Amino acid sequence: MTKATRVPRYTSYPTAPHFGAIEESDARAALARVDGPLSVYVHVPFCKQLCWYCGCHREIRRQSDASAPYTDLLIRELELLDRDLANGRETLQLAFGGGTPSFLLPEDMTRLVRAIEARWPRAEGAEWSMELDPRTVDPDRLDGLMDLGFNRFSLGVQDIHQEVMRAVNREQPHELSEALVERVRDRGGVGLSIDLLYGLPVQTEESWGRTLEWAVALGPDRMSIFPYAHVPWMQPQQKLIEADLPGTELRNALRDLAWERLSAAGYIRIGMDHFAKPTDSLVAARDAGALHRNFQGYSTHRGLDMVGLGTSAISSYGGSYVQNLKDLEAYTTAVKDGQLPIERGFVLSDEDQLRREVIGDLLCRFAVRFGDYGVTAEHFKAELDQLEALEQRGWIRVEGDAVQVLPEGAESARMVAAAFDQYLGASSAQYSRLH
């Protein structure tokens, strides 16, 4: 186990490379099993410029003429999904990602939000969030989004140094982000997160330290510190990066510096890559055992069925995963023909669901007790044998039917989770390197 250098990030289990054929009838039956409020994810794939580091599904469109027809498709898709859902479903979480969600013109964003509200009304205390590219949203546009009901934004900053951002084709003056933060602060009652990336070309400890200092001074409620995943065999545009990437030693130093600076500033580490102020709902969710990891990272509501809209969006409902078609033309044809735009999926067995719970808790709480899932340690004897090397290193503690990831071994959490993955190694999928 200690020899593994590439393991999944486990935003799902089984992970997406193991999805396969799934019938529309199976997906519709899974929708009919949904009980309770929804988490809704909307994927807007369009970007006006290609960022070379990007690992998301996106399409480059210089003009906004795709906004209205794509919105029409999203509304039609939610109608197709709603036909199999029981009446009375509410939206407890709504998240827009991409691509660039603000690619949708204000009038189309309004149409879409109103259509979602009409089918799946906003639940009390709902969190409506959106990823923002500071280059595409000015303070006035931000006001419009807040007027629509969005109450949390994640700013994709990555790094404040232009030489770093130029090396990945995303020049972005930090003053743009500062203006948005100021408008959110003026409004009040809106959550704010800043996303940063370490391991980018040209980054140094000194420059990264200045980026962290800048971010801490802005005082967002949350910060996400993601490692850049260089996987050019999966993302060919990453081959365009010509500047040298930080080596393992520097990359680890950048990671450790982030943890030190944010901890010193009073932020609490949540899972592997999120940090939050003590008063933030992520901390409360962690303490209450409600923290959940999904395709958007960490969220505050465990157990919600998630419905995804748009190309490549992944849903998780009724004991199944369902991923939409990635190709826009194929997605368009399916939706216009009245079919769920399914490309692949996975129907989880009881054993899959058990292991999903175990892996999720390892990455959310850094601890599991098998008795909580109705099984004994004997059920996972082979997996515990694999973990002996990590225990000998002092990274984890195994006592009876409990496994705990120790602070010294926090970076090994994905390796611990991988021990419980029955599908790892069963395909040719190549994951990002774990340093």
PDB file of N, CA and C in Angstrom, residues 26-81:
ATOM      1  N   ASP A  26     -33.375   2.137 -15.455  1.00  0.00           N
ATOM      2  CA  ASP A  26     -32.758   2.021 -14.131  1.00  0.00           C
ATOM      3  C   ASP A  26     -32.619   3.395 -13.482  1.00  0.00           C
ATOM      4  N   ALA A  27     -32.234   4.403 -14.286  1.00  0.00           N
ATOM      5  CA  ALA A  27     -32.105   5.753 -13.750  1.00  0.00           C
ATOM      6  C   ALA A  27     -33.453   6.289 -13.303  1.00  0.00           C
ATOM      7  N   ARG A  28     -34.485   6.041 -14.074  1.00  0.00           N
ATOM      8  CA  ARG A  28     -35.817   6.541 -13.710  1.00  0.00           C
ATOM      9  C   ARG A  28     -36.334   5.831 -12.459  1.00  0.00           C
ATOM     10  N   ALA A  29     -36.033   4.544 -12.331  1.00  0.00           N
ATOM     11  CA  ALA A  29     -36.432   3.823 -11.119  1.00  0.00           C
ATOM     12  C   ALA A  29     -35.703   4.387  -9.904  1.00  0.00           C
ATOM     13  N   ALA A  30     -34.424   4.750 -10.072  1.00  0.00           N
ATOM     14  CA  ALA A  30     -33.667   5.349  -8.970  1.00  0.00           C
ATOM     15  C   ALA A  30     -34.244   6.711  -8.587  1.00  0.00           C
ATOM     16  N   LEU A  31     -34.653   7.495  -9.568  1.00  0.00           N
ATOM     17  CA  LEU A  31     -35.285   8.786  -9.282  1.00  0.00           C
ATOM     18  C   LEU A  31     -36.557   8.594  -8.459  1.00  0.00           C
ATOM     19  N   ALA A  32     -37.305   7.562  -8.769  1.00  0.00           N
ATOM     20  CA  ALA A  32     -38.556   7.311  -8.046  1.00  0.00           C
ATOM     21  C   ALA A  32     -38.304   6.948  -6.596  1.00  0.00           C
ATOM     22  N   ARG A  33     -37.068   6.519  -6.263  1.00  0.00           N
ATOM     23  CA  ARG A  33     -36.743   6.161  -4.876  1.00  0.00           C
ATOM     24  C   ARG A  33     -36.294   7.368  -4.051  1.00  0.00           C
ATOM     25  N   VAL A  34     -36.134   8.509  -4.687  1.00  0.00           N
ATOM     26  CA  VAL A  34     -35.665   9.703  -3.973  1.00  0.00           C
ATOM     27  C   VAL A  34     -36.695  10.123  -2.944  1.00  0.00           C
ATOM     28  N   ASP A  35     -36.220  10.351  -1.735  1.00  0.00           N
ATOM     29  CA  ASP A  35     -37.111  10.730  -0.636  1.00  0.00           C
ATOM     30  C   ASP A  35     -36.432  11.829   0.172  1.00  0.00           C
ATOM     31  N   GLY A  36     -36.984  13.001   0.159  1.00  0.00           N
ATOM     32  CA  GLY A  36     -36.397  14.092   0.919  1.00  0.00           C
ATOM     33  C   GLY A  36     -35.938  15.228   0.020  1.00  0.00           C
ATOM     34  N   PRO A  37     -35.352  16.242   0.610  1.00  0.00           N
ATOM     35  CA  PRO A  37     -34.893  17.402  -0.167  1.00  0.00           C
ATOM     36  C   PRO A  37     -33.741  17.044  -1.094  1.00  0.00           C
ATOM     37  N   LEU A  38     -33.520  17.903  -2.080  1.00  0.00           N
ATOM     38  CA  LEU A  38     -32.540  17.641  -3.124  1.00  0.00           C
ATOM     39  C   LEU A  38     -31.311  18.531  -2.991  1.00  0.00           C
ATOM     40  N   SER A  39     -30.213  18.014  -3.500  1.00  0.00           N
ATOM     41  CA  SER A  39     -29.050  18.814  -3.831  1.00  0.00           C
ATOM     42  C   SER A  39     -29.018  18.867  -5.353  1.00  0.00           C
ATOM     43  N   VAL A  40     -29.002  20.061  -5.907  1.00  0.00           N
ATOM     44  CA  VAL A  40     -29.060  20.236  -7.363  1.00  0.00           C
ATOM     45  C   VAL A  40     -27.754  20.855  -7.843  1.00  0.00           C
ATOM     46  N   TYR A  41     -27.147  20.224  -8.837  1.00  0.00           N
ATOM     47  CA  TYR A  41     -25.917  20.754  -9.429  1.00  0.00           C
ATOM     48  C   TYR A  41     -26.179  21.098 -10.884  1.00  0.00           C
ATOM     49  N   VAL A  42     -25.760  22.283 -11.294  1.00  0.00           N
ATOM     50  CA  VAL A  42     -25.922  22.733 -12.676  1.00  0.00           C
ATOM     51  C   VAL A  42     -24.539  22.956 -13.272  1.00  0.00           C
ATOM     52  N   HIS A  43     -24.250  22.243 -14.357  1.00  0.00           N
ATOM     53  CA  HIS A  43     -22.946  22.392 -15.013  1.00  0.00           C
ATOM     54  C   HIS A  43     -23.088  23.252 -16.254  1.00  0.00           C
ATOM     55  N   VAL A  44     -22.336  24.349 -16.272  1.00  0.00           N
ATOM     56  CA  VAL A  44     -22.280  25.233 -17.436  1.00  0.00           C
ATOM     57  C   VAL A  44     -20.886  25.064 -18.036  1.00  0.00           C
ATOM     58  N   PRO A  45     -20.759  24.410 -19.173  1.00  0.00           N
ATOM     59  CA  PRO A  45     -19.433  24.012 -19.652  1.00  0.00           C
ATOM     60  C   PRO A  45     -18.634  25.111 -20.341  1.00  0.00           C
ATOM     61  N   PHE A  46     -19.265  26.232 -20.640  1.00  0.00           N
ATOM     62  CA  PHE A  46     -18.629  27.200 -21.529  1.00  0.00           C
ATOM     63  C   PHE A  46     -17.625  28.102 -20.810  1.00  0.00           C
ATOM     64  N   CYS A  47     -16.516  28.342 -21.472  1.00  0.00           N
ATOM     65  CA  CYS A  47     -15.507  29.310 -21.041  1.00  0.00           C
ATOM     66  C   CYS A  47     -15.092  30.119 -22.265  1.00  0.00           C
ATOM     67  N   LYS A  48     -14.725  31.375 -22.039  1.00  0.00           N
ATOM     68  CA  LYS A  48     -14.281  32.210 -23.152  1.00  0.00           C
ATOM     69  C   LYS A  48     -12.782  32.074 -23.412  1.00  0.00           C
ATOM     70  N   GLN A  49     -12.080  31.430 -22.487  1.00  0.00           N
ATOM     71  CA  GLN A  49     -10.642  31.225 -22.648  1.00  0.00           C
ATOM     72  C   GLN A  49     -10.252  29.925 -21.968  1.00  0.00           C
ATOM     73  N   LEU A  50      -9.293  29.217 -22.551  1.00  0.00           N
ATOM     74  CA  LEU A  50      -8.845  27.953 -21.988  1.00  0.00           C
ATOM     75  C   LEU A  50      -7.729  28.177 -20.980  1.00  0.00           C
ATOM     76  N   CYS A  51      -7.963  27.780 -19.733  1.00  0.00           N
ATOM     77  CA  CYS A  51      -6.916  27.785 -18.708  1.00  0.00           C
ATOM     78  C   CYS A  51      -6.182  26.448 -18.811  1.00  0.00           C
ATOM     79  N   TRP A  52      -4.888  26.498 -18.986  1.00  0.00           N
ATOM     80  CA  TRP A  52      -4.151  25.281 -19.318  1.00  0.00           C
ATOM     81  C   TRP A  52      -4.118  24.266 -18.184  1.00  0.00           C
ATOM     82  N   TYR A  53      -4.286  24.692 -16.948  1.00  0.00           N
ATOM     83  CA  TYR A  53      -4.252  23.757 -15.816  1.00  0.00           C
ATOM     84  C   TYR A  53      -5.573  23.025 -15.630  1.00  0.00           C
ATOM     85  N   CYS A  54      -6.620  23.472 -16.291  1.00  0.00           N
ATOM     86  CA  CYS A  54      -7.995  23.046 -15.981  1.00  0.00           C
ATOM     87  C   CYS A  54      -8.192  21.549 -16.180  1.00  0.00           C
ATOM     88  N   GLY A  55      -8.910  20.927 -15.243  1.00  0.00           N
ATOM     89  CA  GLY A  55      -9.260  19.523 -15.349  1.00  0.00           C
ATOM     90  C   GLY A  55     -10.750  19.307 -15.471  1.00  0.00           C
ATOM     91  N   CYS A  56     -11.503  20.386 -15.695  1.00  0.00           N
ATOM     92  CA  CYS A  56     -12.964  20.305 -15.765  1.00  0.00           C
ATOM     93  C   CYS A  56     -13.429  20.080 -17.203  1.00  0.00           C
ATOM     94  N   HIS A  57     -14.665  19.606 -17.336  1.00  0.00           N
ATOM     95  CA  HIS A  57     -15.274  19.501 -18.656  1.00  0.00           C
ATOM     96  C   HIS A  57     -15.719  20.884 -19.099  1.00  0.00           C
ATOM     97  N   ARG A  58     -15.211  21.357 -20.254  1.00  0.00           N
ATOM     98  CA  ARG A  58     -15.537  22.711 -20.694  1.00  0.00           C
ATOM     99  C   ARG A  58     -15.454  22.791 -22.210  1.00  0.00           C
ATOM    100  N   GLU A  59     -16.103  23.835 -22.748  1.00  0.00           N
ATOM    101  CA  GLU A  59     -16.029  24.156 -24.167  1.00  0.00           C
ATOM    102  C   GLU A  59     -15.704  25.636 -24.300  1.00  0.00           C
ATOM    103  N   ILE A  60     -14.812  25.977 -25.223  1.00  0.00           N
ATOM    104  CA  ILE A  60     -14.419  27.368 -25.401  1.00  0.00           C
ATOM    105  C   ILE A  60     -15.365  28.034 -26.394  1.00  0.00           C
ATOM    106  N   ARG A  61     -16.034  29.056 -25.929  1.00  0.00           N
ATOM    107  CA  ARG A  61     -16.934  29.859 -26.757  1.00  0.00           C
ATOM    108  C   ARG A  61     -16.635  31.330 -26.508  1.00  0.00           C
ATOM    109  N   ARG A  62     -16.229  32.042 -27.549  1.00  0.00           N
ATOM    110  CA  ARG A  62     -15.891  33.454 -27.394  1.00  0.00           C
ATOM    111  C   ARG A  62     -17.130  34.324 -27.233  1.00  0.00           C
ATOM    112  N   GLN A  63     -18.228  33.896 -27.823  1.00  0.00           N
ATOM    113  CA  GLN A  63     -19.462  34.667 -27.784  1.00  0.00           C
ATOM    114  C   GLN A  63     -20.486  34.003 -26.858  1.00  0.00           C
ATOM    115  N   SER A  64     -21.501  34.766 -26.461  1.00  0.00           N
ATOM    116  CA  SER A  64     -22.510  34.266 -25.523  1.00  0.00           C
ATOM    117  C   SER A  64     -23.759  33.753 -26.222  1.00  0.00           C
ATOM    118  N   ASP A  65     -23.664  33.479 -27.543  1.00  0.00           N
ATOM    119  CA  ASP A  65     -24.863  33.060 -28.258  1.00  0.00           C
ATOM    120  C   ASP A  65     -25.338  31.670 -27.842  1.00  0.00           C
ATOM    121  N   ALA A  66     -24.515  30.930 -27.097  1.00  0.00           N
ATOM    122  CA  ALA A  66     -24.937  29.606 -26.613  1.00  0.00           C
ATOM    123  C   ALA A  66     -25.751  29.697 -25.337  1.00  0.00           C
ATOM    124  N   SER A  67     -25.823  30.874 -24.722  1.00  0.00           N
ATOM    125  CA  SER A  67     -26.457  31.011 -23.414  1.00  0.00           C
ATOM    126  C   SER A  67     -27.938  30.640 -23.443  1.00  0.00           C
ATOM    127  N   ALA A  68     -28.708  31.241 -24.329  1.00  0.00           N
ATOM    128  CA  ALA A  68     -30.155  30.986 -24.357  1.00  0.00           C
ATOM    129  C   ALA A  68     -30.497  29.556 -24.739  1.00  0.00           C
ATOM    130  N   PRO A  69     -29.919  29.012 -25.834  1.00  0.00           N
ATOM    131  CA  PRO A  69     -30.276  27.618 -26.172  1.00  0.00           C
ATOM    132  C   PRO A  69     -29.839  26.616 -25.115  1.00  0.00           C
ATOM    133  N   TYR A  70     -28.697  26.850 -24.472  1.00  0.00           N
ATOM    134  CA  TYR A  70     -28.268  25.914 -23.429  1.00  0.00           C
ATOM    135  C   TYR A  70     -29.206  26.003 -22.228  1.00  0.00           C
ATOM    136  N   THR A  71     -29.654  27.212 -21.896  1.00  0.00           N
ATOM    137  CA  THR A  71     -30.610  27.367 -20.799  1.00  0.00           C
ATOM    138  C   THR A  71     -31.903  26.634 -21.117  1.00  0.00           C
ATOM    139  N   ASP A  72     -32.352  26.716 -22.356  1.00  0.00           N
ATOM    140  CA  ASP A  72     -33.558  25.981 -22.761  1.00  0.00           C
ATOM    141  C   ASP A  72     -33.385  24.484 -22.520  1.00  0.00           C
ATOM    142  N   LEU A  73     -32.203  23.966 -22.837  1.00  0.00           N
ATOM    143  CA  LEU A  73     -31.938  22.542 -22.643  1.00  0.00           C
ATOM    144  C   LEU A  73     -31.945  22.174 -21.161  1.00  0.00           C
ATOM    145  N   LEU A  74     -31.341  23.018 -20.321  1.00  0.00           N
ATOM    146  CA  LEU A  74     -31.316  22.752 -18.882  1.00  0.00           C
ATOM    147  C   LEU A  74     -32.727  22.710 -18.309  1.00  0.00           C
ATOM    148  N   ILE A  75     -33.555  23.629 -18.739  1.00  0.00           N
ATOM    149  CA  ILE A  75     -34.938  23.652 -18.251  1.00  0.00           C
ATOM    150  C   ILE A  75     -35.699  22.417 -18.715  1.00  0.00           C
ATOM    151  N   ARG A  76     -35.478  22.019 -19.957  1.00  0.00           N
ATOM    152  CA  ARG A  76     -36.126  20.810 -20.462  1.00  0.00           C
ATOM    153  C   ARG A  76     -35.639  19.586 -19.702  1.00  0.00           C
ATOM    154  N   GLU A  77     -34.345  19.528 -19.395  1.00  0.00           N
ATOM    155  CA  GLU A  77     -33.822  18.372 -18.662  1.00  0.00           C
ATOM    156  C   GLU A  77     -34.422  18.281 -17.267  1.00  0.00           C
ATOM    157  N   LEU A  78     -34.570  19.413 -16.581  1.00  0.00           N
ATOM    158  CA  LEU A  78     -35.150  19.324 -15.230  1.00  0.00           C
ATOM    159  C   LEU A  78     -36.600  18.874 -15.300  1.00  0.00           C
ATOM    160  N   GLU A  79     -37.293  19.212 -16.393  1.00  0.00           N
ATOM    161  CA  GLU A  79     -38.653  18.706 -16.569  1.00  0.00           C
ATOM    162  C   GLU A  79     -38.656  17.192 -16.756  1.00  0.00           C
ATOM    163  N   LEU A  80     -37.675  16.685 -17.497  1.00  0.00           N
ATOM    164  CA  LEU A  80     -37.577  15.238 -17.697  1.00  0.00           C
ATOM    165  C   LEU A  80     -37.259  14.523 -16.392  1.00  0.00           C
ATOM    166  N   LEU A  81     -36.407  15.104 -15.583  1.00  0.00           N
ATOM    167  CA  LEU A  81     -36.081  14.507 -14.289  1.00  0.00           C
ATOM    168  C   LEU A  81     -37.270  14.555 -13.343  1.00  0.00           C
TER     169      LEU A  81
END
